[in-house]
mmCIF file of C-alpha atoms and ligand atoms in Angstrom:
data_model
loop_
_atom_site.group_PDB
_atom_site.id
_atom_site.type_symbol
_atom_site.label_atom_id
_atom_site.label_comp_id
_atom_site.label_asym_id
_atom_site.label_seq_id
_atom_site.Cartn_x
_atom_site.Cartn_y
_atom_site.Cartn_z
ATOM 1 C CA UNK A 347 23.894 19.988 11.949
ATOM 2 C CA UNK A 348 22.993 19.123 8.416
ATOM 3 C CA UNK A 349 25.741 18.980 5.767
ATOM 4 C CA UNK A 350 24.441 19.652 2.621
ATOM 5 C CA UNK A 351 26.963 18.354 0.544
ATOM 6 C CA UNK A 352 26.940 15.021 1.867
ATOM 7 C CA UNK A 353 23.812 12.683 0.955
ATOM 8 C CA UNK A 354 22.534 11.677 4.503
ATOM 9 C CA UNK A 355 22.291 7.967 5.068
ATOM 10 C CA UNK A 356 18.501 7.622 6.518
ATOM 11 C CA UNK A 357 17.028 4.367 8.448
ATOM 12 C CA UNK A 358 13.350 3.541 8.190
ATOM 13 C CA UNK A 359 11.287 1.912 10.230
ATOM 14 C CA UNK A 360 7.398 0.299 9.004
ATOM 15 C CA UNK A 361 5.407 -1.264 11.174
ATOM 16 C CA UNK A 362 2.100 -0.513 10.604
ATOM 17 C CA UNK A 363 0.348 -3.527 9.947
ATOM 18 C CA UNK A 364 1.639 -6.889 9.680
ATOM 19 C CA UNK A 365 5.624 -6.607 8.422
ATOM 20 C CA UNK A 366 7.864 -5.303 9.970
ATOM 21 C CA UNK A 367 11.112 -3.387 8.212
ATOM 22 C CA UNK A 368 13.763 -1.528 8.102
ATOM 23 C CA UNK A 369 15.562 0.203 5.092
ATOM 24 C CA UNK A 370 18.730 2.338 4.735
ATOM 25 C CA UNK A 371 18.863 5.142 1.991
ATOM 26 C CA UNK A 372 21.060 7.442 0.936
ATOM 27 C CA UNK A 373 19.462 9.965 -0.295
ATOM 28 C CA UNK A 374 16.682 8.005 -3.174
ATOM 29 C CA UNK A 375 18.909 4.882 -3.327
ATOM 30 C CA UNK A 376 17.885 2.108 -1.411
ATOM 31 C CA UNK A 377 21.175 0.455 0.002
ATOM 32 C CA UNK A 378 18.892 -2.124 2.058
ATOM 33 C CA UNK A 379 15.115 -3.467 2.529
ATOM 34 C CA UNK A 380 14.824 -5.912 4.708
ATOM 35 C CA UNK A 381 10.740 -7.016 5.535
ATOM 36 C CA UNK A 382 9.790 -9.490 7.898
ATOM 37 C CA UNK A 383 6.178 -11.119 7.333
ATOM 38 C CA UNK A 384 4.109 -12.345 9.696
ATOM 39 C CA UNK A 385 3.293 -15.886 8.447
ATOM 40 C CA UNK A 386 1.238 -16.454 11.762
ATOM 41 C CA UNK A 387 -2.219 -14.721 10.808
ATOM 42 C CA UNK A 388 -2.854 -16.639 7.517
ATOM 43 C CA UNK A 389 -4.715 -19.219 9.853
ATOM 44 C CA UNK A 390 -7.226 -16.598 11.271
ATOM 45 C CA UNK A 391 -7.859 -15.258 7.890
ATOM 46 C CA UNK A 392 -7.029 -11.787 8.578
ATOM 47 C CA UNK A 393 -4.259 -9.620 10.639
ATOM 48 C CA UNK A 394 -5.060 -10.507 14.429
ATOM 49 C CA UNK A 395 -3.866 -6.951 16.310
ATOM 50 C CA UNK A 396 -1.870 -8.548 19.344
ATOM 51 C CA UNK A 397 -0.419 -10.921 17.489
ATOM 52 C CA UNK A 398 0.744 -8.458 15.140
ATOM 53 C CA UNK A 399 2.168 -6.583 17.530
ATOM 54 C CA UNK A 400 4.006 -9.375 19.598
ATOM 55 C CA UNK A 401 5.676 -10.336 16.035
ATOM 56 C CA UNK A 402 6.934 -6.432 15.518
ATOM 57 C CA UNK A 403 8.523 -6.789 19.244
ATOM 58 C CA UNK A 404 10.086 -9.976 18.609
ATOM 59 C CA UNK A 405 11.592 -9.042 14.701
ATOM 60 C CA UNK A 406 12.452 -5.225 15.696
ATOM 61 C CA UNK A 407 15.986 -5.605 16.425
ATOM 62 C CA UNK A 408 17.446 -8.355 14.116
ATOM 63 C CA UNK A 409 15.418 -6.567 11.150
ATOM 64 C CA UNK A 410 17.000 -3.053 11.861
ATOM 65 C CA UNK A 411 20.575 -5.162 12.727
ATOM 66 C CA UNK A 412 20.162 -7.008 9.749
ATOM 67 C CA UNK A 413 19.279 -3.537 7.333
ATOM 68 C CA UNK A 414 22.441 -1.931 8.390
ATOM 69 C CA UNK A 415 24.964 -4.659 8.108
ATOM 70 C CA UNK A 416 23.123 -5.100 4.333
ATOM 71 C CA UNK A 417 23.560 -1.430 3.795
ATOM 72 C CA UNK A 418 27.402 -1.869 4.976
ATOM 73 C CA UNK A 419 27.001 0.950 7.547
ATOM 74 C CA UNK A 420 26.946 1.211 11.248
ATOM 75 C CA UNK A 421 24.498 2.732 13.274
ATOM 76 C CA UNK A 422 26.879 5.992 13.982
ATOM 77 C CA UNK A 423 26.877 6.859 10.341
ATOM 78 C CA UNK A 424 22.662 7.075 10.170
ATOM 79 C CA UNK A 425 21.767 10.835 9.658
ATOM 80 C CA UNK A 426 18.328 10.459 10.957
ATOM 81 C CA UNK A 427 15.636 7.839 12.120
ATOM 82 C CA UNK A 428 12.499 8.179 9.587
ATOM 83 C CA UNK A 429 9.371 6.153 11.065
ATOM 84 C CA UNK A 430 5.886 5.430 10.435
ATOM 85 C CA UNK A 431 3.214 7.387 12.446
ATOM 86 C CA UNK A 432 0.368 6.223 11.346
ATOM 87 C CA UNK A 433 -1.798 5.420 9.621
ATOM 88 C CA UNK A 434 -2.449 1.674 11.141
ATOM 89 C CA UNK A 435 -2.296 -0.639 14.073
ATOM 90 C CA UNK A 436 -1.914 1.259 17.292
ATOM 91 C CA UNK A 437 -0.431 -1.354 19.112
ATOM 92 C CA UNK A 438 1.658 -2.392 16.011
ATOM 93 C CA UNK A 439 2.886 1.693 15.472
ATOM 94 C CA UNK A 440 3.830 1.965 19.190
ATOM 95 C CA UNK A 441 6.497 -1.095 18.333
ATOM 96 C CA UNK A 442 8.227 1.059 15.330
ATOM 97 C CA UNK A 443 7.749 4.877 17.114
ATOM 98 C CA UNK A 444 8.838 3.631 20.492
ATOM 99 C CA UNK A 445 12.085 1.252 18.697
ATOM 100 C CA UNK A 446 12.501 4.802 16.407
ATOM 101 C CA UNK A 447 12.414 7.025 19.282
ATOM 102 C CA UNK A 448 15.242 5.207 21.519
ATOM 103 C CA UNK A 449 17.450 4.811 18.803
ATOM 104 C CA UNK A 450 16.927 8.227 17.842
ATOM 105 C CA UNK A 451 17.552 9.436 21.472
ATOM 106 C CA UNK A 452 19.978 7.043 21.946
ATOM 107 C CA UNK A 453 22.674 8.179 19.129
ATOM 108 C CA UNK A 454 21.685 11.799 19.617
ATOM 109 C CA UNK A 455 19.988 12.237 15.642
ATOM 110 C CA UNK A 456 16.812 13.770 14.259
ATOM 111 C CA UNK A 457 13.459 11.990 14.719
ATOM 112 C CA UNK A 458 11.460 12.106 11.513
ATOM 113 C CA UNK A 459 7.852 10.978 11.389
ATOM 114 C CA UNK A 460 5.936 9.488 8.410
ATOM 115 C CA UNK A 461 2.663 9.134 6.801
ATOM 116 C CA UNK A 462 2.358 5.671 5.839
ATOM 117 C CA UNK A 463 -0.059 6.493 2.807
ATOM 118 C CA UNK A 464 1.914 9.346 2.008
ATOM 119 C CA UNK A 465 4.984 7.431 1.989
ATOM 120 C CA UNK A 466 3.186 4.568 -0.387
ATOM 121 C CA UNK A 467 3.365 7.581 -2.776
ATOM 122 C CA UNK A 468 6.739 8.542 -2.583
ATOM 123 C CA UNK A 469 7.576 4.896 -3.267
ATOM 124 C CA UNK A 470 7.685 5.927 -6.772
ATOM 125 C CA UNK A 471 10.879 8.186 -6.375
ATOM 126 C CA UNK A 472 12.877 5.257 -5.277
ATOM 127 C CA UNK A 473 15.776 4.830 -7.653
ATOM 128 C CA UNK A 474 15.244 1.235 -9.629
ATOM 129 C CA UNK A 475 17.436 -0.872 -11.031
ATOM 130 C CA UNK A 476 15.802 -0.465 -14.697
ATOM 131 C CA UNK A 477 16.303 3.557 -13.919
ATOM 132 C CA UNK A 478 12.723 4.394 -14.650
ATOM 133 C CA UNK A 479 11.480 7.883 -14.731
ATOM 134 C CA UNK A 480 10.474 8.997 -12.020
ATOM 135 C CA UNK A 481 7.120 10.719 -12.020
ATOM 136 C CA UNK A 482 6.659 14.614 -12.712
ATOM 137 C CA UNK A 483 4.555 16.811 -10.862
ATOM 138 C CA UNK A 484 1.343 17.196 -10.546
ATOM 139 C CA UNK A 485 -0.248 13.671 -11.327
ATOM 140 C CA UNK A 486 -3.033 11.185 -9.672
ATOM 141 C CA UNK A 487 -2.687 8.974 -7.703
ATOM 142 C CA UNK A 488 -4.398 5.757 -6.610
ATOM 143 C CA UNK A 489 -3.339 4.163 -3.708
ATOM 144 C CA UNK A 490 -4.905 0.574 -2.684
ATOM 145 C CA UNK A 491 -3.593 -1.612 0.206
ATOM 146 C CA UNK A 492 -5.263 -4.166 2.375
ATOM 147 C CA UNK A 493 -6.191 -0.244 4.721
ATOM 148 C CA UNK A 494 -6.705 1.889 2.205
ATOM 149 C CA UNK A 495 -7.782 3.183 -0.889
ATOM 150 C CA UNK A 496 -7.547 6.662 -2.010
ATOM 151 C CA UNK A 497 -7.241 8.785 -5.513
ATOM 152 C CA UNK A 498 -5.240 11.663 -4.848
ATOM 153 C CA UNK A 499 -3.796 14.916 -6.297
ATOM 154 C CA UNK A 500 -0.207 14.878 -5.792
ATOM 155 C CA UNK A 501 1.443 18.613 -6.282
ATOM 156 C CA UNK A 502 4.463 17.989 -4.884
ATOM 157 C CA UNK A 503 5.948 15.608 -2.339
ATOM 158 C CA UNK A 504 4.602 17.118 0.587
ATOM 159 C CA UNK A 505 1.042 18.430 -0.987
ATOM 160 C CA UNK A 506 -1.163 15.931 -1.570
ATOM 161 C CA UNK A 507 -5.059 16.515 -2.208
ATOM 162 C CA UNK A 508 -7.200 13.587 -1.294
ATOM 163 C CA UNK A 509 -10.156 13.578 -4.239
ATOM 164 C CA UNK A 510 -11.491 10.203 -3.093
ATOM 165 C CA UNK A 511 -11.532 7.526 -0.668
ATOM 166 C CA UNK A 512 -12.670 4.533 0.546
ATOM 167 C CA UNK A 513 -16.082 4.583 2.655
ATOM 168 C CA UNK A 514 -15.915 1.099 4.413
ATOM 169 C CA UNK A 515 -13.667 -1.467 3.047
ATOM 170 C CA UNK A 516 -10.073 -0.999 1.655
ATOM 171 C CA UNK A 517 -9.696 -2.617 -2.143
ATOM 172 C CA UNK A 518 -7.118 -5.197 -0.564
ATOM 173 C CA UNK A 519 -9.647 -5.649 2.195
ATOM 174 C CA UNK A 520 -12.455 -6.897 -0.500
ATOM 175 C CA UNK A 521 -10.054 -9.017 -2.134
ATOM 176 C CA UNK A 522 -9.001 -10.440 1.397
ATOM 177 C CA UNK A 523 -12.757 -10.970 2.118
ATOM 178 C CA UNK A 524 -13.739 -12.489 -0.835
ATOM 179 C CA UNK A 525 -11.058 -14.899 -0.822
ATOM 180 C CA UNK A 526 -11.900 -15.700 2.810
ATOM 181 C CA UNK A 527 -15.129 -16.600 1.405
ATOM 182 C CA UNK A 528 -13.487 -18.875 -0.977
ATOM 183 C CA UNK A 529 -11.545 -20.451 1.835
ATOM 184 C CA UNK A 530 -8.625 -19.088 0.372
ATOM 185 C CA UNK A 531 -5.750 -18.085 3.125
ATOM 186 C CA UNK A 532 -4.803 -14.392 3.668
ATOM 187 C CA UNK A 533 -3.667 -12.471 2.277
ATOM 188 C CA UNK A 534 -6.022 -14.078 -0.486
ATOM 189 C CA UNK A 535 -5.615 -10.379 -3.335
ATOM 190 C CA UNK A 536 -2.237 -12.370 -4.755
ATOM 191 C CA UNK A 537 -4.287 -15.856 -4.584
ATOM 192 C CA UNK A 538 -7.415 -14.335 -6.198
ATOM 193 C CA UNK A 539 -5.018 -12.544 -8.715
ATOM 194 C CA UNK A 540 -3.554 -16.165 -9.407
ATOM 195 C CA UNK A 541 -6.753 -18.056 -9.587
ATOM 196 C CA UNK A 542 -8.259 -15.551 -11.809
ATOM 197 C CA UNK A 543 -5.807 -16.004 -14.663
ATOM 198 C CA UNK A 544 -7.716 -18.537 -15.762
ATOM 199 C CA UNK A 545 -10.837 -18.116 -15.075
ATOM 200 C CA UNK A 546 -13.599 -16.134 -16.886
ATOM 201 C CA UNK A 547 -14.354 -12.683 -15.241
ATOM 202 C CA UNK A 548 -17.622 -12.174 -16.857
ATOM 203 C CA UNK A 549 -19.135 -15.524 -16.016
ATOM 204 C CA UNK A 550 -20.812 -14.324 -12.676
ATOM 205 C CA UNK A 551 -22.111 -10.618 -11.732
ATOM 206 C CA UNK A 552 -22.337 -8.872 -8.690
ATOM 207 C CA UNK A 553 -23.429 -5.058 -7.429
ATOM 208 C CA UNK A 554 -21.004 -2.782 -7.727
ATOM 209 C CA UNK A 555 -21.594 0.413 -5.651
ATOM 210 C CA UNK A 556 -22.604 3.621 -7.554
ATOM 211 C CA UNK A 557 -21.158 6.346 -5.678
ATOM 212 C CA UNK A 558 -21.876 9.808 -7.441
ATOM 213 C CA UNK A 559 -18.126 11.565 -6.229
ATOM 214 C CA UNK A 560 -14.866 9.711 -6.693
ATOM 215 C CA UNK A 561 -15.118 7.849 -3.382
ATOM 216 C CA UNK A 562 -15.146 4.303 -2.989
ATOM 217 C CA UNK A 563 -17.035 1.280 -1.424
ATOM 218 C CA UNK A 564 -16.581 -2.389 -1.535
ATOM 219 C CA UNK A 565 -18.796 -3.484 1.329
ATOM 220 C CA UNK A 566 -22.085 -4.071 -0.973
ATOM 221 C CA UNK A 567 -20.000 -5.910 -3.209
ATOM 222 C CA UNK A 568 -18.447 -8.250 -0.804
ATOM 223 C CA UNK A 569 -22.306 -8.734 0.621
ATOM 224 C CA UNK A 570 -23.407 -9.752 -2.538
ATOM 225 C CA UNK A 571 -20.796 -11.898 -3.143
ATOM 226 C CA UNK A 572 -21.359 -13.611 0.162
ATOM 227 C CA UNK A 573 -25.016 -13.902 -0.365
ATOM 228 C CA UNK A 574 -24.034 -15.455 -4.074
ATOM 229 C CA UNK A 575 -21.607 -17.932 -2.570
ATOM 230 C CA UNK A 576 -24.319 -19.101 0.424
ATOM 231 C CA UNK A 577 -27.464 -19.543 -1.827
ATOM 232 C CA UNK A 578 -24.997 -21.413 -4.222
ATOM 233 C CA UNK A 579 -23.990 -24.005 -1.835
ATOM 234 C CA UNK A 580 -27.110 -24.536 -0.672
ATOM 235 C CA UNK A 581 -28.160 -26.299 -4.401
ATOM 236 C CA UNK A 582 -24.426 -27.549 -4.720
ATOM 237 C CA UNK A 583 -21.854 -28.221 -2.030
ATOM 238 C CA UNK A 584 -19.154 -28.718 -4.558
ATOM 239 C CA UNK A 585 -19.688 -25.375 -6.307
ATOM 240 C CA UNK A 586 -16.847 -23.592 -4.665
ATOM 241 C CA UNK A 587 -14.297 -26.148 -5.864
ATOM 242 C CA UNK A 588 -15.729 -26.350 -9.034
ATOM 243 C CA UNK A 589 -15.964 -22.984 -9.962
ATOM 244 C CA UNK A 590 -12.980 -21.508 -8.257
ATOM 245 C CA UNK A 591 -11.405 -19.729 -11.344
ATOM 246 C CA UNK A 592 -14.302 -18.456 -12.754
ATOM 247 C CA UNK A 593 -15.934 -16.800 -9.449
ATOM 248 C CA UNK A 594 -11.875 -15.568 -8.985
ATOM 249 C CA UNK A 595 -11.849 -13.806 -12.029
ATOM 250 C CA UNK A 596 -15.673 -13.241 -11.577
ATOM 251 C CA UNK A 597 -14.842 -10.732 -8.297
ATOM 252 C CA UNK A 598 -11.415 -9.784 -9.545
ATOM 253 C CA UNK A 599 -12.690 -8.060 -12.507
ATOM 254 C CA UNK A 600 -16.182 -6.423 -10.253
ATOM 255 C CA UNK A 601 -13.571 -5.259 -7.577
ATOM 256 C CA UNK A 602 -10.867 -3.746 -10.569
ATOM 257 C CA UNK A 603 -14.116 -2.050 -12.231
ATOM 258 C CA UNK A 604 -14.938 -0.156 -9.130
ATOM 259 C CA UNK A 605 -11.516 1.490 -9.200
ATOM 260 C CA UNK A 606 -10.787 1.708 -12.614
ATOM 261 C CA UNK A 607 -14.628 3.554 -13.505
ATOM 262 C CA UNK A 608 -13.311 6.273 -10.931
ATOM 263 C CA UNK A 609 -9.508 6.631 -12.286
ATOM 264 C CA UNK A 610 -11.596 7.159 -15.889
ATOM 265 C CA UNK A 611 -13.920 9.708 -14.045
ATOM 266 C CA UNK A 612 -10.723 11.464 -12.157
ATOM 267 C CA UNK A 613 -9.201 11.517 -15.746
ATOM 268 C CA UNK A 614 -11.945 13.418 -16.917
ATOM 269 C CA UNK A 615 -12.260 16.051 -14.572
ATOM 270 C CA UNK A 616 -8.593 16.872 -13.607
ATOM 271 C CA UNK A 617 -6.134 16.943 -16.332
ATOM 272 C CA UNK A 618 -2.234 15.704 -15.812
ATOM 273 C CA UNK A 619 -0.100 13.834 -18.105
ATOM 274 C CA UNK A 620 1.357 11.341 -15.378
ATOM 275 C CA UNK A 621 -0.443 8.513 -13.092
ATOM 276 C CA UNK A 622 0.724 6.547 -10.315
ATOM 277 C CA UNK A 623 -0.055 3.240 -8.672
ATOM 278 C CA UNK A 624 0.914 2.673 -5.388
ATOM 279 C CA UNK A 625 0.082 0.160 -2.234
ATOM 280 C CA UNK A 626 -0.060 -3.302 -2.509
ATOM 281 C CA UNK A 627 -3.019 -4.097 -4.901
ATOM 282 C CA UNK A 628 -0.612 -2.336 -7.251
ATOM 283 C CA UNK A 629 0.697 -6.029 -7.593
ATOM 284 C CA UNK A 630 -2.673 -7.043 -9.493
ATOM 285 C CA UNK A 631 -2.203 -8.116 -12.725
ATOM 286 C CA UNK A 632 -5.827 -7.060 -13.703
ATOM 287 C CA UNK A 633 -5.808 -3.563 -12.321
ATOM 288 C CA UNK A 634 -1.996 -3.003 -14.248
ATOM 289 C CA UNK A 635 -3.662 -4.264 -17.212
ATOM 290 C CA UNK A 636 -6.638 -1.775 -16.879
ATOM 291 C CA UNK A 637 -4.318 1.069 -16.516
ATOM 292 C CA UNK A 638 -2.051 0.797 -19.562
ATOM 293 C CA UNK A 639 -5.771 1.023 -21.357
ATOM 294 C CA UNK A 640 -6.523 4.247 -19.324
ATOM 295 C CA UNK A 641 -2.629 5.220 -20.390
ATOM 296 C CA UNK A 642 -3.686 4.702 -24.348
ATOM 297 C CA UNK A 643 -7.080 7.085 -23.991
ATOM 298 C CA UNK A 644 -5.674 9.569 -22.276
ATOM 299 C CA UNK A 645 -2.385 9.382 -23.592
ATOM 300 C CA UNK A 646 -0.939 9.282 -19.907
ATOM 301 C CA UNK A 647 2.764 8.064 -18.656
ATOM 302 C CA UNK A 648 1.749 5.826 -15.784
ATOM 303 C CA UNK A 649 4.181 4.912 -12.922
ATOM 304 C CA UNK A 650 4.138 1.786 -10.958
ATOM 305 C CA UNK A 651 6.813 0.785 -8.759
ATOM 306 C CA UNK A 652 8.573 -2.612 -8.994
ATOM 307 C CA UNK A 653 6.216 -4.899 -6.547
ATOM 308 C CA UNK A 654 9.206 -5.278 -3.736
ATOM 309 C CA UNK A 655 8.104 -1.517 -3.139
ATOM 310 C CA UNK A 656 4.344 -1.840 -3.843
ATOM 311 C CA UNK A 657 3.148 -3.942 -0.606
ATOM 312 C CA UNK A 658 4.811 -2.674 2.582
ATOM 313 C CA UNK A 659 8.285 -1.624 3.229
ATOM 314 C CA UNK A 660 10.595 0.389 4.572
ATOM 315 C CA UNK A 661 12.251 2.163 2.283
ATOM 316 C CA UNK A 662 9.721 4.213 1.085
ATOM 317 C CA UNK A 663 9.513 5.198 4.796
ATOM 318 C CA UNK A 664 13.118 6.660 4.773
ATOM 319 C CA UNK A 665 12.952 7.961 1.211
ATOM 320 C CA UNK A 666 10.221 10.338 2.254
ATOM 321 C CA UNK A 667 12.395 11.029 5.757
ATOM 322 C CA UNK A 668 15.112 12.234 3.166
ATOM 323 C CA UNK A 669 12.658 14.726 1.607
ATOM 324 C CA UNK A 670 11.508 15.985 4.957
ATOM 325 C CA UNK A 671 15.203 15.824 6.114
ATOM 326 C CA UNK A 672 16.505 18.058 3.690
ATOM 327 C CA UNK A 673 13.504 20.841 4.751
ATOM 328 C CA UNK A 674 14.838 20.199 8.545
ATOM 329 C CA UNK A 675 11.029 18.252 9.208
ATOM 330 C CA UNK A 676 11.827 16.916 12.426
ATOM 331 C CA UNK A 677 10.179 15.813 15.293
ATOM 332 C CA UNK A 678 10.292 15.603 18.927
ATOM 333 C CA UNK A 679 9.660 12.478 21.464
ATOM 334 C CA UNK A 680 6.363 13.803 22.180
ATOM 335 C CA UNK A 681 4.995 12.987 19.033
ATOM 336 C CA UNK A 682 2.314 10.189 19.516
ATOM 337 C CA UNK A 683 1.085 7.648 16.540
ATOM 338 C CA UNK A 684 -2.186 7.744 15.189
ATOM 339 C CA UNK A 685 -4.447 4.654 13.679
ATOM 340 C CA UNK A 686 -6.492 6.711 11.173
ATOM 341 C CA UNK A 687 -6.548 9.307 8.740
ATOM 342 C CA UNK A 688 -8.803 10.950 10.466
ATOM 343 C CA UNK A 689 -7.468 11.204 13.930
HETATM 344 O O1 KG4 B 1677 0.330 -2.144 0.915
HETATM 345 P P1 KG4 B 1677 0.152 -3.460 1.586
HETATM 346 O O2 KG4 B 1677 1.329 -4.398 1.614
HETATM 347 O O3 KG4 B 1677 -0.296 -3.298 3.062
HETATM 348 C C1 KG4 B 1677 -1.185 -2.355 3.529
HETATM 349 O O4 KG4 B 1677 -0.774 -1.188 3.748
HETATM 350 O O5 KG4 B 1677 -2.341 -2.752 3.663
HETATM 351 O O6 KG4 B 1677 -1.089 -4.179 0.878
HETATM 352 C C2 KG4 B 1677 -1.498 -5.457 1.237
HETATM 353 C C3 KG4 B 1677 -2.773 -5.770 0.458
HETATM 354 C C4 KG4 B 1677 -3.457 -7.061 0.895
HETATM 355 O O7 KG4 B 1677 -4.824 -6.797 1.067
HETATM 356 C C5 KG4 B 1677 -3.220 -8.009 -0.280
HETATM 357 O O8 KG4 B 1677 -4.231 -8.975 -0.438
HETATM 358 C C6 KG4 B 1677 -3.181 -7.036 -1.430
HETATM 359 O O9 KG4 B 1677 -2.476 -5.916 -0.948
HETATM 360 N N1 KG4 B 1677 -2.480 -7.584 -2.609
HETATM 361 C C7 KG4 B 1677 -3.100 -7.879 -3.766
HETATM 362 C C8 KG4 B 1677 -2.112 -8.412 -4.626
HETATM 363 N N2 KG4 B 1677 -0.917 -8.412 -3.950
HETATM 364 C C9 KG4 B 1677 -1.163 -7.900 -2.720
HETATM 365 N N3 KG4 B 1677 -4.386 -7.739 -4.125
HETATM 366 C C10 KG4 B 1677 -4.709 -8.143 -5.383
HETATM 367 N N4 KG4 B 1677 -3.821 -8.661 -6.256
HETATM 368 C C11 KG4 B 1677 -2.526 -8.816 -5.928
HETATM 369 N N5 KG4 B 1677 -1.662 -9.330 -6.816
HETATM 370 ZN ZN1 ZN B 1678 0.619 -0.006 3.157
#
């Protein structure tokens, strides 16, 4: 039975990729956010599945334990368990849905599920502690993570309208690759961002894919960057070391280009008055840079949350299990997780 005068407390789970947490809200505030990392696939240069999977088993329960007692609640006062459904790792879902579903069961509450892209969205209706605006309906939005990488329309909380996407790699997947290449650790995007501070983007040039719609592609760009880096080292062994800032800033600013030239096209075509960053490669420095620019021509208020709810986390998980709470959204234990957008 939902009481409409009370705000619900809601717990979310995340465990999509390669952290796994738990948040409480009531209702947009966040009264905990606890993330656990996975420190363990920064020597394979990527995330490795199983291993990911293995660390969401093992951090589950003290990360959940840990986000009440933070939140000063016990379990019996949670509303509703709000979890992420995809997309992203199967094995690494199955941890969260199945941990979401017992708990669920187990204290007799409604199951919410959640779109993990969606929810990267809805990060921006968080309350902050600065008390920024949120934003106002409609506006575009660009999500980039390490999976994904999409321009959308957003209506309304629950209406979203994909414009573009990504056709191979994600934007946080290029910058991962390319700092792989540099024999940088992952995740190399806040290394590269780092790096490139110093360095001169326009020093080296690489292809940039020319796409004719407002979808992505990094792939051709990471090739070419590859191919660059080999025939380099082949002259001069050294030339990594020595030119570390510079080829930094160098793929930084090709890989913020590619993203930016189709936020100017979007801008063009569809008209709104608000923007919004979300995902993780929100955190770049560059690409927040780029944007207050597009914000001056097209006299836009842009949005970008603070960068504890950029990268992954569960609290934008429950804030958009409040919204779907208070329409009754909820789910059975039938409901199965899915790895792509597509499924
Ligand atoms: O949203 P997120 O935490 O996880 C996914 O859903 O993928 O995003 C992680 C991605 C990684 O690829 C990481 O390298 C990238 O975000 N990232 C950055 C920066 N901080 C995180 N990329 C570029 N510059 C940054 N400052
Ligand atoms: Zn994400």
């Amino acid at each position: 039975m939902i009481n409409r005068n009370i705000t619900p407390y809601i717990l979310g789970i995340e465990s999509s990729c390669d952290d796994t947490s738990a948040a409480v809200v009531c209702g947009t505030k966040i009264l905990s956010n606890v993330i656990a990392g996975q420190k363990i696939h920064a020597e394979y240069g990527g995330v490795v599945p199983e291993l990911a999977s293995r660390a969401h088993q093992q951090n589950i329960i003290p990360v959940v334990d840990t986000a009440l007692k933070r939140a000063g609640i016990t379990k019996n006062q949670i509303a509703a368990i709000a979890y992420t459904n995809g997309p992203g790792l199967l094995g690494s879902l199955l941890v969260g849905s199945s941990f979401a579903k017992g708990m669920a069961l187990g204290l007799n509450i409604p199951l919410i599920v959640v779109d993990h892209l969606q929810a990267h969205v809805l990060a921006n209706f968080l309350d902050t502690e600065e008390n920024k605006p949120k934003p106002e309906f409609p506006f575009l939005c660009l999500t980039v993570s390490g999976g994904h990488t999409q321009l959308l329309m957003v209506h309304d909380y629950f209406n979203m309208e994909i414009l573009g996407r990504t056709i191979d790699d994600a934007a946080g997947e290029a910058f991962d690759k390319a700092a792989k290449i540099l024999g940088l650790t992952y995740p190399g995007g806040p290394i590269i961002d780092k790096l490139a501070q110093q360095g001169n983007p326009k020093r080296f040039t690489f292809s940039i894919a020319k796409l004719p719609n407002l979808n992505f592609s990094f792939s051709g760009l990471k090739t070419s960057f590859l191919y660059f880096i080999r025939d380099r080292l082949i002259e001069n062994p050294n030339f990594i070391e020595e030119n570390l800032h510079d080829l930094a800033a160098s793929i930084q600013f090709h890989i913020i280009k590619s993203l930016t030239d189709k936020m100017d096209k979007a801008l063009k075509t569809y008209r709104c008055t608000n923007f919004v960053l979300s995902g993780g490669v929100a955190a770049n420095s560059e690409l927040r840079k780029k944007m207050l620019e597009l914000a001056d021509k097209y006299q836009l208020r842009v949005t970008i949350p603070p960068l504890a709810l950029t990268t992954d986390n569960a609290a934008m998980i429950a804030c958009y299990g409040y919204f779907k709470y208070l329409r009754k959204e909820f789910s059975d234990l039938s409901v199965m997780p899915y790895s792509s957008i597509d499924e």
